[in-house]
mmCIF file of C-alpha atoms in Angstrom:
data_model
loop_
_atom_site.group_PDB
_atom_site.id
_atom_site.type_symbol
_atom_site.label_atom_id
_atom_site.label_comp_id
_atom_site.label_asym_id
_atom_site.label_seq_id
_atom_site.Cartn_x
_atom_site.Cartn_y
_atom_site.Cartn_z
ATOM 1 C CA MET A 1 -0.006 -0.263 0.003
ATOM 2 C CA PRO A 2 1.361 2.961 -0.912
ATOM 3 C CA PRO A 3 1.148 5.712 1.628
ATOM 4 C CA PRO A 4 -1.305 8.058 2.407
ATOM 5 C CA ALA A 5 -1.440 11.461 0.325
ATOM 6 C CA ASP A 6 -0.524 12.828 3.973
ATOM 7 C CA ALA A 7 1.966 11.513 5.514
ATOM 8 C CA ALA A 8 5.018 13.698 5.111
ATOM 9 C CA VAL A 9 8.404 13.696 7.296
ATOM 10 C CA LEU A 10 8.342 16.858 8.865
ATOM 11 C CA GLU A 11 12.072 15.583 10.640
ATOM 12 C CA GLU A 12 13.569 13.200 11.376
ATOM 13 C CA ASN A 13 11.752 10.713 13.433
ATOM 14 C CA VAL A 14 7.942 12.631 13.139
ATOM 15 C CA VAL A 15 5.317 11.976 10.841
ATOM 16 C CA LEU A 16 2.547 13.579 9.968
ATOM 17 C CA LEU A 17 -0.162 11.333 10.360
ATOM 18 C CA HIS A 18 -3.896 13.493 9.436
ATOM 19 C CA THR A 19 -4.180 16.906 9.250
ATOM 20 C CA SER A 20 -8.391 16.852 10.411
ATOM 21 C CA GLU A 21 -10.762 19.896 8.790
ATOM 22 C CA ASN A 22 -10.877 21.288 12.669
ATOM 23 C CA ILE A 23 -8.988 21.692 15.523
ATOM 24 C CA ILE A 24 -8.460 17.296 16.870
ATOM 25 C CA ASP A 25 -9.481 17.507 20.153
ATOM 26 C CA ALA A 26 -8.265 13.802 21.733
ATOM 27 C CA CYS A 27 -6.778 11.342 20.894
ATOM 28 C CA GLU A 28 -5.897 7.375 22.143
ATOM 29 C CA LEU A 29 -4.345 4.734 21.572
ATOM 30 C CA SER A 30 -5.581 1.024 22.710
ATOM 31 C CA PRO A 31 -2.797 -0.004 26.029
ATOM 32 C CA HIS A 32 -4.277 -3.657 25.197
ATOM 33 C CA VAL A 33 -2.464 -6.244 23.668
ATOM 34 C CA GLN A 34 -5.307 -8.385 21.525
ATOM 35 C CA SER A 35 -6.731 -4.346 20.190
ATOM 36 C CA ALA A 36 -2.928 -2.839 19.401
ATOM 37 C CA GLY A 37 -2.704 -0.356 16.522
ATOM 38 C CA LEU A 38 -6.840 0.643 17.196
ATOM 39 C CA PHE A 39 -6.798 4.292 17.230
ATOM 40 C CA ALA A 40 -9.377 7.329 18.114
ATOM 41 C CA PHE A 41 -9.199 10.854 17.820
ATOM 42 C CA ALA A 42 -11.963 13.377 18.115
ATOM 43 C CA SER A 43 -12.986 16.535 15.735
ATOM 44 C CA ASP A 44 -15.612 19.319 16.769
ATOM 45 C CA THR A 45 -18.402 16.582 16.475
ATOM 46 C CA THR A 46 -16.593 13.520 15.085
ATOM 47 C CA LEU A 47 -14.724 10.386 16.920
ATOM 48 C CA THR A 48 -13.038 8.333 14.164
ATOM 49 C CA VAL A 49 -11.692 5.129 14.851
ATOM 50 C CA ALA A 50 -9.078 3.649 12.619
ATOM 51 C CA GLU A 51 -6.147 1.209 12.711
ATOM 52 C CA LEU A 52 -2.578 2.905 12.809
ATOM 53 C CA ASN A 53 0.492 0.689 10.885
ATOM 54 C CA PRO A 54 3.241 2.725 13.858
ATOM 55 C CA LEU A 55 5.884 0.758 11.266
ATOM 56 C CA SER A 56 4.810 2.812 8.160
ATOM 57 C CA GLY A 57 3.217 5.239 9.468
ATOM 58 C CA GLU A 58 0.061 4.628 7.325
ATOM 59 C CA MET A 59 -4.068 4.551 8.824
ATOM 60 C CA ARG A 60 -6.967 3.317 7.906
ATOM 61 C CA VAL A 61 -9.808 4.503 8.769
ATOM 62 C CA LEU A 62 -12.216 2.133 10.022
ATOM 63 C CA ARG A 63 -15.071 4.417 11.303
ATOM 64 C CA ALA A 64 -16.611 8.099 11.511
ATOM 65 C CA LEU A 65 -18.911 8.132 14.531
ATOM 66 C CA HIS A 66 -21.630 11.383 15.633
ATOM 67 C CA HIS A 67 -20.338 12.981 18.618
ATOM 68 C CA ALA A 68 -23.057 14.828 20.223
ATOM 69 C CA THR A 69 -20.535 16.685 21.682
ATOM 70 C CA LYS A 70 -16.284 18.130 21.690
ATOM 71 C CA VAL A 71 -14.794 15.223 23.208
ATOM 72 C CA ALA A 72 -12.410 15.940 26.465
ATOM 73 C CA SER A 73 -11.025 12.464 26.934
ATOM 74 C CA MET A 74 -11.638 8.820 26.271
ATOM 75 C CA GLY A 75 -10.105 5.238 26.796
ATOM 76 C CA TRP A 76 -10.844 2.369 24.672
ATOM 77 C CA SER A 77 -12.029 -0.762 26.578
ATOM 78 C CA PRO A 78 -10.301 -4.675 26.928
ATOM 79 C CA ARG A 79 -13.277 -6.213 25.458
ATOM 80 C CA SER A 80 -12.637 -4.021 21.703
ATOM 81 C CA ALA A 81 -10.347 -6.240 19.619
ATOM 82 C CA LEU A 82 -10.210 -6.545 15.417
ATOM 83 C CA THR A 83 -9.601 -10.131 13.540
ATOM 84 C CA LYS A 84 -10.971 -12.256 11.218
ATOM 85 C CA THR A 85 -13.292 -13.217 13.481
ATOM 86 C CA GLN A 86 -14.233 -10.781 15.976
ATOM 87 C CA THR A 87 -14.368 -7.017 14.983
ATOM 88 C CA HIS A 88 -15.792 -4.903 18.383
ATOM 89 C CA ILE A 89 -14.677 -1.828 19.553
ATOM 90 C CA THR A 90 -16.012 -0.337 22.955
ATOM 91 C CA LEU A 91 -14.559 3.829 24.040
ATOM 92 C CA CYS A 92 -15.880 5.727 26.691
ATOM 93 C CA THR A 93 -15.435 9.602 26.368
ATOM 94 C CA ALA A 94 -15.910 12.326 28.491
ATOM 95 C CA GLY A 95 -18.139 14.993 26.869
ATOM 96 C CA ALA A 96 -18.421 18.666 26.998
ATOM 97 C CA ASP A 97 -22.155 18.097 28.538
ATOM 98 C CA HIS A 98 -20.713 16.618 31.214
ATOM 99 C CA ALA A 99 -21.678 13.352 30.579
ATOM 100 C CA VAL A 100 -19.577 10.240 29.935
ATOM 101 C CA ARG A 101 -20.354 7.892 26.534
ATOM 102 C CA LEU A 102 -19.839 3.857 26.299
ATOM 103 C CA ILE A 103 -19.810 4.339 22.764
ATOM 104 C CA GLU A 104 -20.298 0.481 21.169
ATOM 105 C CA SER A 105 -19.088 -0.671 17.444
ATOM 106 C CA ASP A 106 -18.721 -3.195 14.791
ATOM 107 C CA LEU A 107 -17.998 -0.791 12.596
ATOM 108 C CA GLU A 108 -21.238 -1.226 10.682
ATOM 109 C CA ARG A 109 -23.700 -0.570 13.926
ATOM 110 C CA ASP A 110 -23.727 1.617 16.304
ATOM 111 C CA LYS A 111 -24.965 2.252 20.470
ATOM 112 C CA VAL A 112 -24.061 4.882 22.287
ATOM 113 C CA VAL A 113 -25.144 5.210 26.106
ATOM 114 C CA VAL A 114 -25.064 8.682 27.473
ATOM 115 C CA LEU A 115 -24.245 7.591 31.314
ATOM 116 C CA ALA A 116 -25.436 11.193 33.130
ATOM 117 C CA GLY A 117 -24.494 12.201 36.868
ATOM 118 C CA HIS A 118 -21.627 14.109 36.446
ATOM 119 C CA THR A 119 -22.778 18.452 37.331
ATOM 120 C CA ASN A 120 -19.524 19.714 35.834
ATOM 121 C CA PHE A 121 -16.431 19.194 32.988
ATOM 122 C CA VAL A 122 -14.922 15.425 33.137
ATOM 123 C CA ASN A 123 -11.172 15.864 32.745
ATOM 124 C CA SER A 124 -10.825 11.533 32.419
ATOM 125 C CA CYS A 125 -12.532 8.760 32.166
ATOM 126 C CA ASN A 126 -11.737 4.621 31.592
ATOM 127 C CA PHE A 127 -12.117 0.863 31.380
ATOM 128 C CA ASP A 128 -11.182 -1.114 34.271
ATOM 129 C CA ALA A 129 -8.497 -5.046 33.414
ATOM 130 C CA SER A 130 -12.179 -6.717 32.310
ATOM 131 C CA GLY A 131 -14.469 -3.718 30.846
ATOM 132 C CA GLN A 132 -16.673 -4.117 33.293
ATOM 133 C CA TRP A 133 -16.401 -1.100 34.725
ATOM 134 C CA LEU A 134 -15.834 2.013 34.025
ATOM 135 C CA ALA A 135 -14.772 4.596 35.466
ATOM 136 C CA SER A 136 -14.877 9.218 35.650
ATOM 137 C CA THR A 137 -14.014 11.596 37.089
ATOM 138 C CA GLY A 138 -13.702 15.555 36.706
ATOM 139 C CA ASP A 139 -14.680 19.069 37.833
ATOM 140 C CA ASP A 140 -17.869 18.494 40.121
ATOM 141 C CA CYS A 141 -14.795 16.619 42.883
ATOM 142 C CA THR A 142 -16.327 13.355 42.399
ATOM 143 C CA VAL A 143 -15.497 10.468 40.896
ATOM 144 C CA ARG A 144 -18.686 7.745 39.714
ATOM 145 C CA ILE A 145 -18.286 4.620 39.749
ATOM 146 C CA TRP A 146 -20.513 2.826 35.791
ATOM 147 C CA ASN A 147 -21.098 -1.075 35.806
ATOM 148 C CA THR A 148 -21.025 -1.060 31.508
ATOM 149 C CA ASP A 149 -23.028 -4.698 31.479
ATOM 150 C CA THR A 150 -26.314 -3.112 33.345
ATOM 151 C CA TYR A 151 -25.125 0.753 32.624
ATOM 152 C CA GLU A 152 -26.090 1.358 36.108
ATOM 153 C CA GLN A 153 -23.645 3.998 38.542
ATOM 154 C CA MET A 154 -22.581 1.513 41.631
ATOM 155 C CA GLU A 155 -20.410 4.432 43.191
ATOM 156 C CA VAL A 156 -19.990 8.293 44.022
ATOM 157 C CA LEU A 157 -16.354 9.193 45.985
ATOM 158 C CA ALA A 158 -16.448 12.669 47.087
ATOM 159 C CA LEU A 159 -12.881 14.279 46.400
ATOM 160 C CA LEU A 160 -11.744 17.801 48.255
ATOM 161 C CA SER A 161 -10.843 18.926 44.429
ATOM 162 C CA PRO A 162 -11.409 18.287 41.106
ATOM 163 C CA GLY A 163 -9.685 15.504 39.977
ATOM 164 C CA VAL A 164 -7.343 15.474 36.815
ATOM 165 C CA ALA A 165 -7.083 12.058 36.370
ATOM 166 C CA LEU A 166 -8.588 8.496 36.769
ATOM 167 C CA LEU A 167 -6.810 5.067 36.468
ATOM 168 C CA TRP A 168 -7.181 2.048 37.142
ATOM 169 C CA HIS A 169 -4.285 -0.814 38.513
ATOM 170 C CA PRO A 170 -1.923 -1.521 35.166
ATOM 171 C CA SER A 171 -2.921 -5.218 34.640
ATOM 172 C CA ASP A 172 -3.361 -6.766 31.231
ATOM 173 C CA LEU A 173 -7.354 -9.117 31.346
ATOM 174 C CA TYR A 174 -5.096 -12.303 31.101
ATOM 175 C CA ASP A 175 -2.454 -11.368 33.263
ATOM 176 C CA GLU A 176 -2.919 -14.664 36.036
ATOM 177 C CA GLU A 177 0.124 -12.817 38.532
ATOM 178 C CA GLN A 178 -2.202 -9.820 39.473
ATOM 179 C CA SER A 179 -4.990 -10.335 41.799
ATOM 180 C CA ALA A 180 -8.176 -8.785 42.378
ATOM 181 C CA SER A 181 -6.987 -6.977 45.315
ATOM 182 C CA GLN A 182 -4.576 -4.778 42.608
ATOM 183 C CA THR A 183 -6.859 -5.682 39.676
ATOM 184 C CA LEU A 184 -9.789 -3.292 41.373
ATOM 185 C CA GLN A 185 -7.718 -1.006 42.131
ATOM 186 C CA PHE A 186 -8.251 2.849 40.390
ATOM 187 C CA ALA A 187 -6.030 5.833 41.762
ATOM 188 C CA VAL A 188 -6.951 9.327 40.896
ATOM 189 C CA ALA A 189 -5.381 12.373 40.705
ATOM 190 C CA GLU A 190 -6.536 15.735 42.270
ATOM 191 C CA ARG A 191 -5.726 19.347 41.183
ATOM 192 C CA ARG A 192 -4.322 20.526 44.851
ATOM 193 C CA GLY A 193 -1.349 18.012 44.327
ATOM 194 C CA VAL A 194 -3.224 14.686 45.868
ATOM 195 C CA VAL A 195 -2.966 11.123 44.242
ATOM 196 C CA ARG A 196 -4.810 8.831 45.821
ATOM 197 C CA PHE A 197 -6.051 5.134 45.625
ATOM 198 C CA HIS A 198 -8.446 2.780 46.007
ATOM 199 C CA HIS A 199 -10.084 -0.141 46.105
ATOM 200 C CA LEU A 200 -13.716 -0.947 44.044
ATOM 201 C CA SER A 201 -14.861 -2.378 47.130
ATOM 202 C CA THR A 202 -14.309 -0.362 49.304
ATOM 203 C CA ALA A 203 -14.971 3.717 49.583
ATOM 204 C CA GLN A 204 -11.345 4.447 51.898
ATOM 205 C CA PRO A 205 -8.136 5.111 50.519
ATOM 206 C CA LEU A 206 -4.868 2.990 50.586
ATOM 207 C CA GLN A 207 -2.928 5.234 50.078
ATOM 208 C CA SER A 208 -2.326 8.614 48.480
ATOM 209 C CA LEU A 209 1.338 10.221 47.569
ATOM 210 C CA GLN A 210 1.934 14.561 47.185
ATOM 211 C CA VAL A 211 3.046 16.255 44.819
ATOM 212 C CA GLY A 212 3.560 19.375 47.514
ATOM 213 C CA GLN A 213 1.857 22.719 47.082
ATOM 214 C CA ASP A 214 1.503 22.674 43.282
ATOM 215 C CA ALA A 215 -1.635 21.736 41.645
ATOM 216 C CA LEU A 216 -1.843 18.352 39.024
ATOM 217 C CA ARG A 217 -1.947 18.967 36.232
ATOM 218 C CA ASP A 218 -1.988 15.220 34.327
ATOM 219 C CA VAL A 219 -0.964 11.687 36.463
ATOM 220 C CA ASP A 220 -0.299 8.474 34.263
ATOM 221 C CA TRP A 221 0.615 4.861 35.917
ATOM 222 C CA SER A 222 3.556 3.356 33.761
ATOM 223 C CA ARG A 223 2.208 -0.118 32.416
ATOM 224 C CA VAL A 224 5.528 -1.317 32.890
ATOM 225 C CA ASP A 225 7.140 -0.649 36.029
ATOM 226 C CA ARG A 226 3.285 -0.779 38.272
ATOM 227 C CA ASN A 227 4.870 -0.075 41.283
ATOM 228 C CA LEU A 228 5.658 3.879 38.939
ATOM 229 C CA LEU A 229 3.660 6.968 38.865
ATOM 230 C CA GLY A 230 4.482 10.299 36.797
ATOM 231 C CA GLY A 231 2.368 14.213 36.281
ATOM 232 C CA CYS A 232 3.246 17.174 35.462
ATOM 233 C CA THR A 233 2.259 20.865 36.733
ATOM 234 C CA ALA A 234 2.979 23.759 35.153
ATOM 235 C CA THR A 235 5.968 23.964 35.770
ATOM 236 C CA HIS A 236 7.504 20.441 36.620
ATOM 237 C CA THR A 237 7.035 16.842 35.278
ATOM 238 C CA VAL A 238 7.646 14.492 39.225
ATOM 239 C CA CYS A 239 7.629 10.713 39.314
ATOM 240 C CA TRP A 240 6.343 8.368 42.402
ATOM 241 C CA THR A 241 7.165 5.197 42.942
ATOM 242 C CA ARG A 242 4.572 4.103 45.527
ATOM 243 C CA SER A 243 7.303 2.091 47.968
ATOM 244 C CA ALA A 244 9.869 4.905 48.422
ATOM 245 C CA SER A 245 7.581 7.456 49.644
ATOM 246 C CA SER A 246 4.514 9.495 49.212
ATOM 247 C CA LEU A 247 6.520 12.039 47.386
ATOM 248 C CA PRO A 248 8.641 12.832 44.987
ATOM 249 C CA LEU A 249 11.882 10.912 44.102
ATOM 250 C CA VAL A 250 12.911 12.593 40.855
ATOM 251 C CA GLN A 251 11.218 16.162 40.137
ATOM 252 C CA HIS A 252 12.260 17.863 35.977
ATOM 253 C CA PRO A 253 11.249 21.848 35.765
ATOM 254 C CA MET A 254 9.906 21.868 32.378
ATOM 255 C CA THR A 255 11.934 23.995 29.612
ATOM 256 C CA ASN A 256 10.197 26.833 29.169
ATOM 257 C CA GLN A 257 6.020 25.701 29.023
ATOM 258 C CA ARG A 258 3.653 24.673 31.374
ATOM 259 C CA GLY A 259 2.848 21.610 31.515
ATOM 260 C CA GLY A 260 -0.183 20.453 30.282
ATOM 261 C CA LYS A 261 -0.442 16.299 29.560
ATOM 262 C CA PHE A 262 1.443 13.896 31.052
ATOM 263 C CA ARG A 263 1.385 9.447 29.637
ATOM 264 C CA PHE A 264 4.344 6.990 29.608
ATOM 265 C CA CYS A 265 5.102 4.697 27.034
ATOM 266 C CA ARG A 266 3.836 1.446 27.525
ATOM 267 C CA SER A 267 6.844 -0.733 26.110
ATOM 268 C CA ASP A 268 9.593 1.038 28.599
ATOM 269 C CA ALA A 269 9.108 2.205 31.594
ATOM 270 C CA GLN A 270 12.291 4.678 31.749
ATOM 271 C CA LEU A 271 10.506 7.318 28.701
ATOM 272 C CA PHE A 272 8.225 9.100 29.301
ATOM 273 C CA ALA A 273 6.358 12.609 26.946
ATOM 274 C CA VAL A 274 5.048 15.090 28.525
ATOM 275 C CA ALA A 275 2.879 17.858 26.130
ATOM 276 C CA GLY A 276 2.825 22.009 27.223
ATOM 277 C CA SER A 277 1.886 25.519 26.213
ATOM 278 C CA GLU A 278 4.926 25.216 24.224
ATOM 279 C CA GLY A 279 5.595 21.730 22.595
ATOM 280 C CA VAL A 280 6.115 18.581 23.697
ATOM 281 C CA GLU A 281 9.133 16.637 25.150
ATOM 282 C CA VAL A 282 9.843 13.083 25.471
ATOM 283 C CA CYS A 283 12.292 12.035 28.923
ATOM 284 C CA ARG A 284 14.045 9.402 29.034
ATOM 285 C CA SER A 285 14.285 8.765 33.168
ATOM 286 C CA ASN A 286 17.317 7.247 34.915
ATOM 287 C CA HIS A 287 18.715 6.958 38.217
ATOM 288 C CA GLN A 288 16.220 10.536 39.359
ATOM 289 C CA GLN A 289 18.265 11.783 36.633
ATOM 290 C CA VAL A 290 15.912 13.210 33.481
ATOM 291 C CA SER A 291 16.627 13.248 29.929
ATOM 292 C CA ALA A 292 14.546 15.281 27.085
ATOM 293 C CA MET A 293 14.631 15.523 23.885
ATOM 294 C CA ARG A 294 11.955 18.366 21.754
ATOM 295 C CA CYS A 295 9.665 17.287 19.143
ATOM 296 C CA LEU A 296 7.222 19.067 18.603
ATOM 297 C CA ASP A 297 6.746 22.353 18.235
ATOM 298 C CA GLY A 298 2.735 24.446 19.924
ATOM 299 C CA HIS A 299 0.777 23.338 21.937
ATOM 300 C CA ALA A 300 -0.555 19.521 21.921
ATOM 301 C CA ALA A 301 -4.193 18.716 23.386
ATOM 302 C CA ALA A 302 -3.144 14.737 23.828
ATOM 303 C CA LEU A 303 -0.587 11.945 23.709
ATOM 304 C CA SER A 304 -0.681 8.114 23.842
ATOM 305 C CA TRP A 305 2.244 5.541 22.763
ATOM 306 C CA HIS A 306 1.595 2.644 20.940
ATOM 307 C CA ALA A 307 0.769 -0.569 23.529
ATOM 308 C CA LEU A 308 3.586 -1.884 22.334
ATOM 309 C CA MET A 309 6.024 0.211 20.215
ATOM 310 C CA PRO A 310 8.064 3.261 21.834
ATOM 311 C CA VAL A 311 6.081 5.751 18.842
ATOM 312 C CA LEU A 312 3.441 8.307 20.755
ATOM 313 C CA LEU A 313 0.530 9.546 18.790
ATOM 314 C CA VAL A 314 0.140 13.382 18.942
ATOM 315 C CA ALA A 315 -2.498 15.771 18.039
ATOM 316 C CA VAL A 316 -2.121 19.284 17.470
ATOM 317 C CA GLY A 317 -3.861 22.195 16.255
ATOM 318 C CA CYS A 318 -5.529 19.672 12.747
ATOM 319 C CA HIS A 319 -3.106 16.851 12.936
ATOM 320 C CA LEU A 320 -2.239 13.554 14.346
ATOM 321 C CA ARG A 321 1.960 13.742 13.802
ATOM 322 C CA LEU A 322 3.614 9.960 15.278
ATOM 323 C CA ILE A 323 7.146 10.615 16.789
ATOM 324 C CA ARG A 324 9.204 7.144 17.033
ATOM 325 C CA SER A 325 11.632 7.870 19.803
ATOM 326 C CA ASP A 326 14.824 6.709 19.446
ATOM 327 C CA MET A 327 15.910 7.984 22.927
#
């Protein structure tokens, strides 16, 4: 297959993957091995599901769906699959109308269920490792847990400040080493600079991490080293080790920009990306030392790593760009 007409190498290791008519508000590659390569991106009120070849830098659009509002964030269910015998797409989205949507599609027929309950903007939504549970958090200072089989809201947890990120324990559905006590854990990051861990069966926090006086902008949980979490404030990137301290072991200043998005590489525990007001940096952390490489200029709305390779999908303006890291 020849490269698509809008594919172009901008600089070394950076490829222009797609250009939209409108600004791209969110993008997310599936983090699950069984659906690696699937991704979705949202532009205005259109949600597009596509397949990515990370080696060639080519994409194939599978389905374009109407979304009632702009999308702030999205997550992939582990129940999604695209094989010769099975085609099933399940996504969750956080809309600008304060609602979470559960979207299912076989690429011919679509089903959209609106999960109402939040009273302000939803900043993050994600599925657990089984796909049965969906959690969301946002500016109404709550975490809400939904059963994706019955669409019922099962739990509401009150926070002391807006929730900026909701992360389930990064275990895989068929990971036999992970017990139920671990796979049903989730972490919620609050803007006031605190990350709290909970178990689905109880509202009581299990553990907390702190960043100090700064406000958190974003947090991620490493899929490679499940003891490692990282995030960004307006001025610094931070990394915690759960077993070591409640305070960050690594703090690295941002380079002339305000932090906004933070994502760990899904195939390399020492690699992460951070997006700020002026560009995207790919960083490598090693023994409390951080090496950063500026990859793109411009404000990035979203970052997402491939499930199996050090390949980063970035939404900047009307463009989707692909960064292949060689750090």
